[in-house]
Every structure is written in structure tokens, then in C-alpha cells.
Amino acid sequence: MSGAAESGAGCARTARGHRAAPEPSVVLTGVCGRLGRLLLRGLHREGRVVGIDRRDFPDAPPDLVHYRLDLRRKACRDVFRREPVRAVVHLGVMHDPRVSAETRHAWNVEGFGRVLEYVAAHRIPKLVLLSSAAVYGARPGNPQFLPEDAPLLAASRLSEIRDLVELDMLAQTFFWRAPECETVILRPSFIAGRVHNEIYSYFRLPVTPRLLGFDPMMQFIHEDDVVSALRLALRPGVRGIFNLGGPGVLPLSQVIERVGRPGLPVVHLLARRLLDGLWRLGLTDFPGREIDYLRYVCMVDDRRARTELGWAPRRSLDETIRAIRDAVTT
Amino acid sequence: MLAPEAALVPLDSPSRREPPASLPPPAPTLAPFVPPGAGPLARGLQAAGRRLRRAIDPEFDRQYERILECLGVQAFDPFGFHVGYARHVLHAAAWMYRRYFRCRVEGIDRVPAGRALLVANHSGQIPIDGMMIATAMLLDHDPPRLVRSMVEKWAATLPVISTFFARCGQVVGLPENCRLLLEREELILVFPEGTRGISKTIDRAYQLEEFGSGFVRLALENRAPIVPVAVVGAEEQYPSVANLKAIADLVGAPAIPVSPLFLLGPIGFLPLPTRYHIAFGEPIWLEGEVDEEDERVTEHVHRVRSAVQHLLRRTLERREGIFR
């Protein structure tokens, strides 16, 4: 986010041999994130990959063309002008809860707005957005498994997730704004692994609070299974919204136990205050407003992904929970 | 998540600290529920529990095992049903069914195999009627079946109660949930009167409230038969004389009943040991399409409602006394 990151406009690192006649490439925004790196690992062997990230990528593979750019910069337009692109995968969503809501909102929405603009202008045939199952919101009236056409109601109570809901909606407008582009929106459940997300912050708390008398069923998905879904989404002919549930469901109390954290049942009226206090002291990155997800179910029906996308989680529930534990304990 | 094998989650992972080299072997189907940190005491209690279960109903364990076999659940199912937890609750329910309310059941073999909707009258301030119907299907039906009743959305916001319902296999009453369960060929219990029925005062006992129409659309959509059920005896368990609607609205509860028995102190909060009579009617197969016009749906609702009414009236006429 610093100015220094934006100053290096177009500092390209091109591999030998690609300069002459570049084949159509896949553009990964936010390539320096955990999921970006994982996706890149398989993808860069199959074809040309262009990474765009505001962060530096010191140990990038040599055949990656990396641009250290803010998506909102004009230089970004030049990248799309220069490169023939066959697909854009948007992973560059800023989640950092410590950044002020306005900055983050502007960055996320404006950045993705630009991406959509380029995709439309250059008639790029494929756009993949990694959204989240959390956009549906955890509510008492949720069905046990939410279908893809359920309304996205998370933003009504939780401002942190407003950006993601807005991005998801923007991508949905693309279904009719650019019908020739195959737009894919993936909504995975909580991602387990070395991804710095809410679940990670939650289990990094000194004790893991849960709400006394509430024990919702939850879904988790291994980071590898998210990557495999992203790769399936890149295949030609795939379009639409896909929920990604995971290998199974478990109640929160069991997850806490299996992750091996000391659990602390808190009366729900106090939990919010406790978490807000810890937040203010800087002891946690888990915002108190997210306790709705510890209270009500927010699980998704992923039958569509299994039948139409041909996706199935390869990691078992045990492996997935173990991935959380490994990430949290080391 | 909907594949049945995905729900098979062994309850106790062998070790919490060291990750096992391979996947832990699945727990045996009837792994007793051991709360963490309890050793011989828990085993003793379990043995006592088994003896008690046998004393109350010798068939209980066998029937429960047959249900689990059918469902293929080892610990938790996708809706939060827990094998060990539900065993304790159903066990208590079996005691109430046999000894406390001394239930008499009629026509239970009319419940068809496979997916079906049980449609019953709702009464008695707290949903003991649902629990008794579920226990009847467990103890007196062959093969025994797990009943999923549709609970009020409001219950999901309550601590403890929301978890209790989920662990016993109860599901928030939404069409999506119903559809999913019917696809799994399960048995669903619906109270179309909703909270209007359960919270009525004693002067309106056994008068059916208006039925909602959601269950008819579900039955049409999923081609599921409807079995009318009448429960007699529940109305008198808490003779409510008033409903504090204003306070109920204030706290967001559907109703707050007032019973003169509450004056007796804690004992007044126990339900009266009335005798329950549960009657099952002939299954109704509705003819029609999913997107049927409202008028046709209303006709179907009336048909089911009058079937429940008829059954209720007949059972009431045959009853010799509230407690007999």
C-alpha cells in the first residue's frame, strides 16, 4: 500500500524467449498472496502468466512476468494494451482489517472496476473472481446450505465484508454487460491453510472464544482445493457462479478442539465487547463484528460446482482441519 | 457436502497434538459418546444409562441402532444431528412417552416408507407434541425412523436451545431445508398452524388455527405423501389462560403463556401428566404441479386440514378422560 510500491511502474521481469511473439497470457492480480503463489505454481508451466501486484515478488519463478503495480494506475492499462490476454483471475482483494475502511473500499472497488474495464475493452474471453461464501452473511433464517441465488446479505451487519459483496455484485453485472466474456465467480467457504484470513486470525487469538449455547455447523475448504477450482474455472466454456463448500461439515466446538486451541465459551452479549477490547489493544486481527459467523450457520450448497465444474475436494476434512492447525501453530 | 460419505466424521480423533500418519479409522457406528476428560466415571454412567434405557424400554437401543444404520451417520450429520447427544435426549423422551404421558398410538403403520410429510395439530405451549410423535416413530414404528421437525426461525437465535434442537436432528423450517431432507427420503414433521397453534389458550383447545400453505407446495414439488396426525392430550399439559402478547413482542418471542399452575412455584412449570393419544391418518397423495395456482393450493390445504380435524375429533370422542 505504500507509495514506494506504486512508484515502480512497469518494472517488468521478462523471461528469455517470450519477448518475441508473446502467446496469450493469464493475468493474475494479487499474485503475491498465498493463493496467487499456489495457483501460479501449476499455471506457469502450462503457459504464459502475467502477475500484477502492488507488492514485490522477490522469489518469483523466472518465467513469470511480474508488474509491481497498483491496479488503479494508468500503467496498468499499458500492461493490458501490450499483452494479449486470454484470462484474468482476480485475487487482488485487500482484506487487511487494520487498513481504514475507506481506503480499503476505494482500493478494492476501484481496482476491480478498472480490471472490468480492461476486460471489456480488450474483449478478454475469461474473468474469474474469487469471492467468498461469507458474502451471504450468517443469519438465523439461513437455510442449512445456501444456494448460489441466495441474496448477499452480509453487508447489512458487517462492514468489513462490504467490499467483497460489492465486488461480487460488480462481477455479476458482467454477465449481461459483457455476455461474450465467460465470467466465473467462486464462493469458497472458510479457506484453511497459510492464508491470512479471518479464520487464521480467529484461531491465533490467545484463547478461542465461542458463544455459549451456540455451536453452528461450519464448512472449511483446503487452499489446494480452492486452487483446483480456480484452475477448473479457467477452462473454456465454464461460466457462472459456483459455491465451494468443502469435504464435510463440523460444529465449531469440534473444530476448535481438533485445531487444539483452548476454547472459551462466552455469553454472546459479552463476546462482542471482549473482542472489541482485544482489537483495540492490538491483540487480535479478528474483528468483533464477525461473531455472527460463530452464532449462525453460513454454509453453501456446492452441488453445482460438483456437477457443472467437475470439482470435488481432494483433501479430506481431517486434512483440512489439520491445515488450519499447522498454519496457526507455526 | 451432500454426499452421505462426506458426513461420516469420526467423533474422537485419536490425538489432538500429534497429527496421525494416516486418517484415523472411522469410529464404530455406535461409539458411545464420551465427553473429553472423563474416564471411569463416564463409563460407569454409560453402563447405568444402558441399564436405565433397558428398564424403560428394552427395545430402545436396538431401535436406535436401526435408525443409525439407515441414516448412515457416525457422529454428526450435515444438519447438526449428533448420534450420542440425540441418544440421551430420545432416551429421556422415551421415558416421557412410556411413563409420563403414557402415549397411546393409533394407525402408525400408515406412515409410508421413504419421503413423507407428517402434518399435525400443534398445541401445549412447548413443543412436547413434536417430541412425542418423534418418539412414537422411534419406538412403535417398524422400521424405526428419525423424525425431523421444522422449528421456528426464532429458535435459531436462542443460545442452548438452538444447539439442542440441532443435535436432536431438528431443522429450521425453511423450504430449502425441507427439500434437501425429502431428497434424502427422510420423514418431516410440519405444524402448519405454527406458533398460533402452540400458544393458544385453553378455551380454544382443539380448535385448529388456519394452516399455512408452504407444506402443500413442498409436497407437490417433491411428490411426497402427506400423513395427517392428530395429537390429543397436549392441550391440557399447560392450561394457559392468557398470552402476554405485548411482552412477547418486546423480547421477540412468539408468545408468553400464563398458566394458573405457575402460582405453585417450580412444580407448576412441569407439564401435567395428561395421557397423550396420537392418531395417524391415511396418507394423502396430492395431485398437481409445482407452480399450481393459489386457489388449487388452498383447496389442498383445506383437504389436509379437514383430514387432521376429522382425526382430531374422532380421537377426542374416544377419549375417556384427560388423565385416563
XYZ file of C-alpha atoms in Angstrom:
654
model
C 0.000 0.000 0.000
C 2.969 2.346 0.354
C 3.910 4.903 -2.254
C 7.098 3.042 -2.915
C 5.161 0.077 -4.203
C 3.411 2.208 -6.757
C 6.491 4.048 -7.933
C 7.969 1.101 -9.765
C 5.576 1.459 -12.677
C 6.109 -1.284 -15.165
C 9.260 -2.821 -13.745
C 8.855 -5.909 -15.800
C 10.898 -9.030 -15.453
C 10.528 -10.898 -18.646
C 11.844 -14.314 -19.316
C 14.009 -15.014 -22.278
C 12.169 -16.191 -25.320
C 8.812 -14.654 -24.504
C 9.669 -11.210 -25.785
C 9.415 -12.012 -29.486
C 5.878 -13.281 -30.005
C 4.035 -13.421 -26.695
C 1.412 -16.119 -26.529
C -1.902 -15.160 -24.888
C -1.338 -14.993 -21.171
C -3.280 -15.417 -17.946
C -3.212 -12.317 -15.772
C -3.186 -12.935 -12.026
C -3.896 -9.924 -9.850
C -2.689 -10.250 -6.288
C -0.200 -12.877 -7.369
C 1.988 -12.363 -4.291
C -0.686 -13.619 -1.920
C -0.715 -17.212 -0.735
C -3.403 -18.338 -3.184
C -1.770 -16.408 -6.016
C 1.504 -18.243 -5.449
C -0.223 -21.605 -5.211
C -2.150 -21.037 -8.427
C 0.968 -19.815 -10.146
C 2.866 -22.950 -9.170
C 0.875 -25.105 -11.577
C -0.117 -22.484 -14.078
C 3.225 -21.028 -15.129
C 4.362 -24.362 -16.513
C 1.444 -24.532 -18.896
C 1.600 -21.112 -20.444
C 2.499 -17.504 -20.077
C 1.438 -15.911 -16.811
C 1.476 -12.218 -16.023
C 1.304 -11.143 -12.398
C 0.093 -7.786 -11.194
C 0.514 -6.900 -7.542
C 1.301 -3.793 -5.567
C 3.764 -5.902 -3.570
C 7.216 -7.044 -4.576
C 7.691 -10.699 -5.530
C 11.345 -11.447 -4.691
C 11.344 -15.211 -5.240
C 9.172 -15.260 -8.329
C 9.729 -18.069 -10.829
C 11.792 -16.821 -13.777
C 9.077 -17.351 -16.366
C 6.594 -15.122 -14.543
C 6.178 -11.646 -15.938
C 5.578 -9.587 -12.829
C 4.439 -5.985 -12.737
C 4.651 -4.234 -9.407
C 1.664 -2.009 -9.917
C -1.370 -0.643 -8.217
C -4.391 -1.757 -10.233
C -5.664 1.795 -10.287
C -2.555 3.183 -12.007
C -2.556 4.144 -15.664
C 0.482 1.945 -16.233
C -1.815 -0.991 -15.650
C -3.707 -0.108 -18.790
C -0.476 -0.379 -20.733
C 0.001 -3.915 -19.481
C -3.328 -4.916 -20.978
C -2.570 -2.984 -24.149
C 0.788 -4.691 -24.588
C -0.174 -8.236 -23.636
C -2.592 -10.481 -25.484
C -4.602 -11.845 -22.545
C -6.727 -14.975 -22.538
C -7.951 -14.804 -18.960
C -7.890 -12.617 -15.865
C -8.016 -14.144 -12.384
C -8.767 -11.517 -9.775
C -7.280 -12.470 -6.430
C -6.132 -8.974 -5.523
C -8.689 -8.212 -2.848
C -7.313 -6.410 0.162
C -8.582 -7.909 3.416
C -6.299 -6.241 5.935
C -8.720 -5.228 8.688
C -6.178 -2.731 10.055
C -6.393 -0.522 6.980
C -9.133 2.094 7.284
C -12.435 1.043 5.789
C -12.470 3.927 3.295
C -9.003 3.298 1.916
C -9.654 -0.382 1.569
C -13.041 0.119 -0.002
C -11.708 2.596 -2.535
C -8.776 0.372 -3.356
C -10.823 -2.798 -3.759
C -13.787 -1.432 -5.668
C -11.868 0.991 -7.840
C -9.188 -1.572 -8.619
C -11.685 -4.220 -9.660
C -13.641 -1.600 -11.623
C -10.517 -0.976 -13.671
C -9.994 -4.674 -14.234
C -13.544 -4.982 -15.558
C -12.941 -2.004 -17.812
C -9.855 -3.612 -19.359
C -11.542 -6.969 -19.736
C -14.436 -5.336 -21.609
C -12.216 -3.059 -23.723
C -9.842 -5.805 -24.845
C -12.560 -8.450 -25.221
C -10.777 -10.838 -22.898
C -12.719 -14.112 -23.057
C -12.455 -15.114 -19.379
C -12.739 -13.418 -15.989
C -12.530 -15.307 -12.692
C -13.283 -13.644 -9.368
C -12.526 -15.343 -6.068
C -15.351 -14.192 -3.813
C -16.352 -15.916 -0.561
C -19.259 -17.823 0.945
C -19.239 -15.244 3.719
C -20.957 -12.772 1.368
C -24.276 -14.474 2.080
C -23.996 -13.473 5.723
C -24.593 -15.590 8.818
C -28.249 -15.172 9.716
C -30.790 -17.090 11.785
C -33.023 -17.514 8.734
C -30.349 -19.098 6.561
C -31.107 -22.487 5.079
C -28.551 -25.086 6.155
C -26.948 -24.942 2.713
C -27.245 -21.709 0.764
C -27.747 -21.965 -2.995
C -25.952 -19.677 -5.452
C -29.020 -17.499 -5.986
C -29.450 -16.620 -2.302
C -29.251 -12.866 -1.645
C -25.915 -11.452 -0.453
C -26.894 -10.011 2.888
C -23.598 -9.960 4.748
C -23.054 -6.235 4.313
C -26.161 -5.302 6.283
C -24.398 -6.123 9.562
C -20.761 -6.338 8.712
C -18.943 -3.509 7.009
C -15.685 -5.469 6.626
C -17.236 -7.673 4.040
C -18.977 -4.897 2.140
C -16.088 -4.659 -0.310
C -16.341 -8.285 -1.223
C -20.119 -8.125 -1.628
C -19.693 -5.133 -3.899
C -17.034 -6.875 -5.976
C -19.243 -9.915 -6.297
C -22.156 -7.745 -7.442
C -19.927 -5.908 -9.938
C -18.829 -9.207 -11.401
C -22.465 -10.272 -11.618
C -23.313 -7.205 -13.721
C -20.700 -8.507 -16.142
C -22.910 -11.468 -17.033
C -25.071 -9.095 -19.048
C -22.658 -6.183 -19.578
C -20.161 -8.378 -21.375
C -22.016 -11.537 -22.357
C -19.188 -12.625 -24.671
C -16.843 -12.838 -21.691
C -17.053 -16.002 -19.622
C -17.348 -14.643 -16.114
C -16.876 -17.049 -13.225
C -17.478 -16.199 -9.577
C -16.243 -18.699 -6.999
C -17.577 -18.518 -3.460
C -15.491 -20.819 -1.257
C -16.221 -21.462 2.413
C -13.548 -20.572 5.000
C -10.177 -21.295 3.447
C -7.837 -23.430 5.540
C -4.116 -23.132 5.052
C -1.441 -20.483 5.218
C -3.872 -17.860 4.005
C -4.115 -14.845 6.265
C -7.867 -14.617 6.617
C -10.434 -14.269 9.395
C -10.187 -17.918 10.348
C -6.459 -17.607 10.775
C -6.846 -14.516 12.975
C -9.605 -16.231 14.916
C -7.514 -19.259 15.793
C -4.497 -17.047 16.527
C -6.344 -15.485 19.468
C -4.751 -16.432 22.816
C -7.900 -18.333 23.685
C -10.505 -19.157 21.083
C -13.820 -17.651 22.106
C -17.060 -19.250 21.121
C -20.564 -18.265 22.023
C -22.102 -20.045 24.968
C -25.020 -22.146 23.781
C -24.277 -21.649 20.093
C -22.414 -24.196 18.042
C -23.110 -23.721 14.338
C -22.092 -26.265 11.753
C -19.259 -24.995 9.576
C -17.550 -25.769 6.296
C -13.864 -25.410 5.575
C -12.013 -25.791 2.323
C -8.341 -26.578 1.873
C -6.325 -23.993 -0.054
C -5.338 -26.673 -2.590
C -8.992 -27.341 -3.328
C -9.587 -23.630 -3.926
C -6.696 -23.622 -6.375
C -8.044 -26.684 -8.186
C -11.413 -24.914 -8.513
C -9.693 -21.828 -9.918
C -7.938 -23.973 -12.495
C -11.187 -25.677 -13.471
C -12.805 -22.254 -13.810
C -10.158 -21.271 -16.348
C -11.268 -23.946 -18.775
C -13.098 -22.573 -21.817
C -16.873 -22.914 -21.687
C -17.187 -22.517 -17.904
C -19.208 -19.556 -16.685
C -21.474 -18.646 -13.786
C -21.427 -18.607 -10.001
C -20.155 -21.595 -8.064
C -20.268 -22.235 -4.347
C -17.394 -24.288 -2.985
C -18.377 -25.984 0.243
C -15.725 -28.437 1.274
C -15.190 -32.044 2.231
C -17.688 -32.095 5.102
C -19.209 -30.181 7.954
C -18.291 -29.953 11.621
C -19.642 -27.945 14.527
C -17.423 -25.090 15.642
C -16.672 -26.668 19.039
C -15.236 -29.756 17.337
C -13.112 -27.624 15.040
C -11.646 -25.720 17.997
C -10.882 -28.989 19.729
C -9.256 -30.552 16.680
C -7.211 -27.456 15.954
C -6.027 -27.886 19.536
C -6.813 -24.438 20.852
C -8.112 -23.678 24.323
C -11.759 -22.805 23.825
C -13.550 -20.189 25.889
C -17.334 -20.144 25.848
C -18.518 -16.569 26.275
C -22.038 -15.241 26.744
C -22.804 -13.738 23.357
C -23.754 -10.354 24.773
C -20.247 -10.024 26.213
C -18.291 -11.614 23.372
C -18.590 -8.612 21.133
C -17.198 -6.320 23.837
C -14.394 -8.704 24.683
C -13.297 -8.958 21.074
C -13.586 -5.223 20.529
C -11.372 -4.700 23.577
C -8.733 -7.126 22.313
C -8.934 -5.459 18.939
C -8.338 -2.008 20.353
C -5.337 -3.269 22.307
C -3.980 -4.670 19.071
C -4.012 -8.224 20.404
C -6.059 -9.646 17.580
C -6.883 -9.149 13.935
C -10.284 -10.730 14.388
C -12.936 -8.009 14.349
C -15.680 -8.420 16.962
C -18.363 -7.848 14.402
C -17.681 -11.202 12.846
C -19.202 -13.096 15.758
C -22.351 -13.667 13.708
C -20.363 -16.372 11.918
C -19.830 -18.071 15.289
C -23.541 -17.917 16.020
C -25.498 -18.814 12.890
C -24.898 -21.175 10.010
C -23.455 -19.826 6.794
C -22.802 -22.939 4.729
C -23.153 -23.351 0.999
C -24.650 -25.914 -1.329
C -21.870 -26.816 -3.746
C -23.713 -29.359 -5.878
C -23.453 -27.028 -8.860
C -19.660 -26.894 -8.674
C -19.536 -30.669 -8.349
C -21.718 -31.367 -11.365
C -21.051 -28.476 -13.762
C -17.490 -27.605 -12.868
C -16.451 -31.179 -12.149
C -14.885 -30.030 -8.912
C -14.575 -32.185 -5.808
C -12.440 -31.536 -2.747
C -9.427 -33.825 -2.778
C -8.392 -33.030 0.773
C -10.396 -34.796 3.461
C -11.993 -32.965 6.343
C -9.201 -34.156 8.613
C -6.504 -32.829 6.329
C -8.344 -29.537 6.010
C -8.642 -29.043 9.755
C -5.013 -30.093 10.127
C -4.061 -27.373 7.649
C -5.598 -24.788 9.979
C -3.734 -26.264 12.926
C -0.414 -26.286 11.105
C -0.855 -22.710 9.959
C -1.817 -21.500 13.409
C 0.772 -23.337 15.477
C 3.833 -22.456 13.401
C -21.185 -31.805 1.281
C -24.301 -33.647 0.365
C -22.728 -36.948 -0.408
C -23.584 -39.204 2.517
C -19.996 -40.321 2.964
C -18.940 -36.717 3.375
C -20.905 -36.567 6.586
C -19.118 -39.513 8.124
C -16.875 -37.793 10.581
C -15.249 -39.781 13.330
C -16.055 -38.067 16.591
C -12.926 -38.608 18.593
C -9.729 -38.011 16.714
C -7.087 -40.217 18.337
C -4.711 -37.435 19.168
C -5.064 -33.717 19.259
C -1.382 -32.867 19.406
C 0.386 -35.181 17.000
C -1.179 -35.463 13.587
C -1.756 -39.149 12.854
C 0.244 -40.536 9.972
C -2.864 -41.771 8.213
C -6.518 -40.968 8.622
C -7.938 -42.150 11.927
C -10.093 -45.234 11.494
C -13.768 -44.334 11.426
C -15.426 -44.702 14.793
C -17.661 -47.755 15.071
C -21.218 -46.898 14.225
C -22.268 -46.897 17.827
C -19.312 -45.303 19.513
C -20.541 -44.243 22.946
C -20.412 -40.511 23.481
C -17.506 -39.814 25.852
C -17.136 -36.235 26.969
C -13.475 -35.266 26.845
C -11.627 -35.626 30.116
C -13.946 -38.180 31.694
C -12.722 -41.705 32.295
C -14.166 -44.406 34.554
C -16.919 -42.111 35.800
C -18.219 -41.675 32.264
C -18.054 -45.399 31.650
C -19.976 -46.054 34.841
C -22.596 -43.519 33.905
C -22.888 -45.045 30.459
C -23.419 -48.501 31.896
C -26.063 -47.072 34.230
C -27.633 -45.286 31.266
C -27.782 -48.522 29.305
C -29.450 -50.335 32.181
C -31.931 -47.498 32.604
C -32.698 -47.482 28.885
C -33.380 -51.183 29.029
C -35.620 -50.749 32.068
C -37.674 -48.038 30.347
C -37.879 -49.685 27.004
C -35.990 -52.871 26.204
C -36.279 -52.080 22.520
C -34.755 -48.604 22.728
C -31.132 -49.405 21.914
C -31.997 -51.794 19.138
C -34.441 -49.385 17.525
C -31.976 -46.512 17.756
C -29.236 -48.579 16.161
C -31.533 -49.463 13.290
C -32.180 -45.750 12.683
C -28.472 -45.007 12.607
C -27.903 -47.849 10.181
C -30.496 -46.367 7.835
C -29.131 -42.835 8.078
C -25.510 -43.922 7.858
C -24.482 -41.295 10.376
C -21.497 -41.895 12.628
C -21.165 -38.664 14.572
C -22.611 -35.511 13.054
C -24.865 -35.247 10.056
C -24.908 -32.099 7.866
C -27.784 -30.644 9.849
C -26.027 -30.948 13.197
C -27.687 -34.160 14.414
C -25.330 -35.880 16.839
C -25.598 -39.602 17.463
C -24.569 -39.571 21.133
C -26.416 -36.426 22.125
C -29.660 -37.443 20.440
C -29.476 -40.850 22.119
C -29.655 -39.213 25.549
C -32.476 -36.904 24.562
C -34.525 -39.615 22.871
C -33.908 -41.779 25.868
C -35.469 -39.140 28.129
C -38.247 -38.747 25.582
C -38.862 -42.495 25.651
C -39.355 -42.308 29.404
C -41.858 -39.485 28.999
C -43.562 -41.358 26.198
C -43.987 -44.600 28.131
C -44.308 -43.461 31.732
C -45.184 -39.791 31.995
C -47.638 -39.194 29.166
C -48.429 -42.916 28.692
C -48.924 -42.391 24.966
C -51.495 -44.362 23.013
C -50.805 -44.584 19.325
C -53.179 -45.456 16.534
C -52.561 -46.184 12.864
C -48.806 -45.649 12.976
C -48.211 -48.271 10.270
C -49.976 -45.961 7.821
C -46.784 -43.890 7.585
C -45.325 -44.934 4.215
C -41.695 -45.802 3.629
C -39.468 -43.153 2.076
C -40.060 -39.439 1.971
C -43.196 -38.144 3.654
C -44.601 -35.155 5.485
C -46.346 -35.629 8.808
C -48.830 -32.801 9.273
C -50.075 -32.413 12.835
C -52.038 -30.069 15.053
C -49.838 -28.034 17.352
C -50.630 -27.427 21.000
C -49.339 -27.307 24.537
C -47.159 -24.150 24.801
C -43.885 -26.038 24.416
C -43.403 -28.498 21.568
C -43.619 -31.748 23.553
C -46.133 -32.941 20.969
C -43.401 -32.954 18.323
C -41.112 -34.886 20.629
C -43.801 -37.492 21.315
C -44.548 -38.002 17.627
C -40.821 -38.477 17.021
C -40.593 -40.975 19.886
C -43.586 -42.869 18.564
C -41.848 -43.228 15.203
C -38.764 -44.497 17.006
C -40.344 -46.983 19.411
C -43.566 -48.083 17.778
C -42.951 -47.943 14.057
C -41.381 -50.710 12.040
C -38.766 -49.889 10.800
C -37.996 -47.134 13.325
C -37.491 -43.726 11.768
C -35.960 -40.423 12.709
C -38.425 -37.544 12.510
C -37.127 -34.140 11.511
C -39.416 -31.445 12.735
C -39.382 -27.975 11.361
C -38.600 -25.459 14.083
C -39.322 -21.762 14.206
C -36.630 -19.421 12.861
C -36.739 -17.595 16.174
C -35.375 -20.689 17.935
C -32.132 -20.347 15.962
C -31.369 -17.085 17.756
C -31.621 -18.653 21.230
C -28.498 -19.908 22.951
C -28.538 -23.545 24.160
C -31.965 -24.209 22.637
C -30.729 -23.700 19.081
C -27.911 -26.190 19.691
C -30.234 -28.613 21.486
C -32.635 -28.683 18.532
C -29.872 -29.130 16.002
C -28.215 -32.001 17.910
C -31.559 -33.827 18.097
C -31.991 -33.597 14.335
C -34.460 -30.727 14.254
C -34.138 -28.291 11.399
C -35.040 -24.643 10.889
C -38.297 -24.656 8.943
C -37.276 -23.352 5.548
C -38.338 -24.754 2.186
C -34.695 -25.293 1.157
C -34.036 -27.467 4.206
C -37.247 -29.416 3.658
C -36.395 -30.061 0.044
C -32.973 -31.369 0.944
C -34.365 -33.743 3.573
C -37.080 -35.035 1.269
C -34.448 -35.714 -1.369
C -32.711 -37.835 1.274
C -36.008 -39.751 1.684
C -36.449 -38.560 5.249
C -39.563 -38.024 7.320
C -40.524 -34.435 8.081
C -42.906 -33.216 10.754
C -44.723 -29.978 9.995
C -47.042 -27.963 12.191
C -48.799 -25.723 9.654
C -50.523 -23.796 12.449
C -47.121 -22.631 13.640
C -46.899 -20.598 16.801
C -50.573 -19.617 16.524
C -51.415 -23.218 17.324
C -48.993 -23.936 20.118
C -49.713 -20.768 22.088
C -53.496 -20.854 22.082
C -55.327 -20.536 25.393
C -57.278 -23.400 26.960
C -60.699 -22.036 25.955
C -59.790 -22.649 22.318
C -58.429 -26.159 22.924
C -58.561 -28.483 19.899
C -59.800 -25.761 17.559
C -57.489 -25.770 14.590
C -55.984 -22.434 13.584
C -55.543 -21.523 9.929
C -52.928 -23.643 8.129
C -50.019 -22.135 6.260
C -49.686 -23.331 2.664
C -45.926 -23.893 2.358
C -46.156 -27.613 3.129
C -48.536 -28.236 0.210
C -46.133 -26.665 -2.261
C -43.317 -28.776 -0.830
C -45.382 -31.936 -1.101
C -46.287 -31.147 -4.712
C -42.760 -30.203 -5.664
C -41.137 -33.272 -4.144
C -44.005 -35.701 -4.797
C -44.176 -36.544 -1.106
C -47.269 -38.003 0.572
C -48.867 -36.155 3.475
C -49.834 -38.091 6.593
C -52.337 -36.260 8.811
C -51.609 -36.647 12.515
C -53.783 -35.711 15.490
C -52.344 -35.254 18.971
C -54.800 -35.253 21.863
C -53.677 -34.581 25.415
C -51.111 -31.889 24.802
C -53.605 -29.031 25.090
C -54.140 -29.776 28.778
C -50.479 -30.134 29.798
C -50.139 -26.384 30.358
C -53.628 -24.895 30.757
C -52.845 -21.391 29.542
C -55.389 -18.713 30.344
C -53.695 -15.738 28.741
C -50.923 -14.825 26.351
C -48.767 -11.809 27.221
C -48.525 -10.658 23.633
C -47.111 -7.209 24.422
C -44.161 -8.563 26.432
C -43.626 -11.332 23.897
C -43.330 -8.770 21.106
C -40.912 -6.786 23.226
C -38.471 -9.672 23.652
C -39.137 -11.046 20.183
C -40.745 -14.282 21.386
C -43.794 -15.615 19.541
C -45.842 -15.897 22.756
C -45.634 -15.883 26.548
C -48.319 -18.116 28.042
C -49.712 -17.665 31.559
C -50.935 -20.706 33.463
C -52.580 -20.618 36.896
C -50.329 -23.561 37.789
C -47.328 -21.236 37.651
C -48.517 -19.972 41.081
C -47.435 -23.319 42.550
C -43.819 -22.388 42.007
C -41.311 -24.611 40.205
C -43.645 -27.613 40.245
C -46.192 -25.584 38.306
C -43.771 -25.429 35.407
C -43.876 -29.182 34.918
C -46.405 -30.250 32.330
C -49.451 -32.044 33.758
C -49.209 -35.809 33.212
C -52.109 -35.964 30.795
C -52.485 -39.040 28.619
C -51.383 -38.470 25.033
C -53.258 -40.010 22.139
C -51.513 -39.838 18.784
C -53.514 -40.843 15.727
C -52.085 -41.213 12.233
C -54.437 -40.929 9.255
C -54.332 -42.394 5.746
C -51.590 -40.803 3.626
C -52.786 -38.215 1.123
C -51.116 -38.067 -2.284
C -51.704 -34.629 -3.754
C -52.191 -34.332 -7.496
C -50.851 -31.268 -9.240
C -47.896 -29.302 -10.445
C -45.316 -27.298 -8.513
C -46.461 -23.940 -9.853
C -50.117 -24.616 -9.079
C -52.364 -21.578 -8.728
C -53.041 -20.307 -5.237
C -56.676 -21.402 -5.369
C -55.758 -25.011 -6.046
C -53.147 -24.912 -3.294
C -55.727 -23.522 -0.878
C -58.014 -26.408 -1.802
C -55.259 -28.873 -0.987
C -54.582 -27.105 2.323
C -58.269 -27.378 3.215
C -58.307 -31.024 2.335
C -55.377 -31.778 4.648
C -56.744 -29.519 7.364
C -60.107 -31.241 7.360
C -58.361 -34.622 7.482
C -56.480 -33.510 10.608
C -59.687 -32.033 12.030
C -61.603 -35.233 11.417
C -58.895 -37.331 13.026
C -58.717 -34.967 15.982
C -62.457 -35.046 16.544
C -62.607 -38.833 16.380
C -59.721 -39.238 18.823
C -61.288 -36.711 21.204
C -64.620 -38.529 21.141
C -62.989 -41.816 22.029
C -61.015 -40.362 24.912
C -62.366 -41.357 28.306
C -60.680 -38.655 30.349
C -57.798 -36.251 30.312
C -55.599 -38.405 32.531
C -57.016 -41.847 31.762
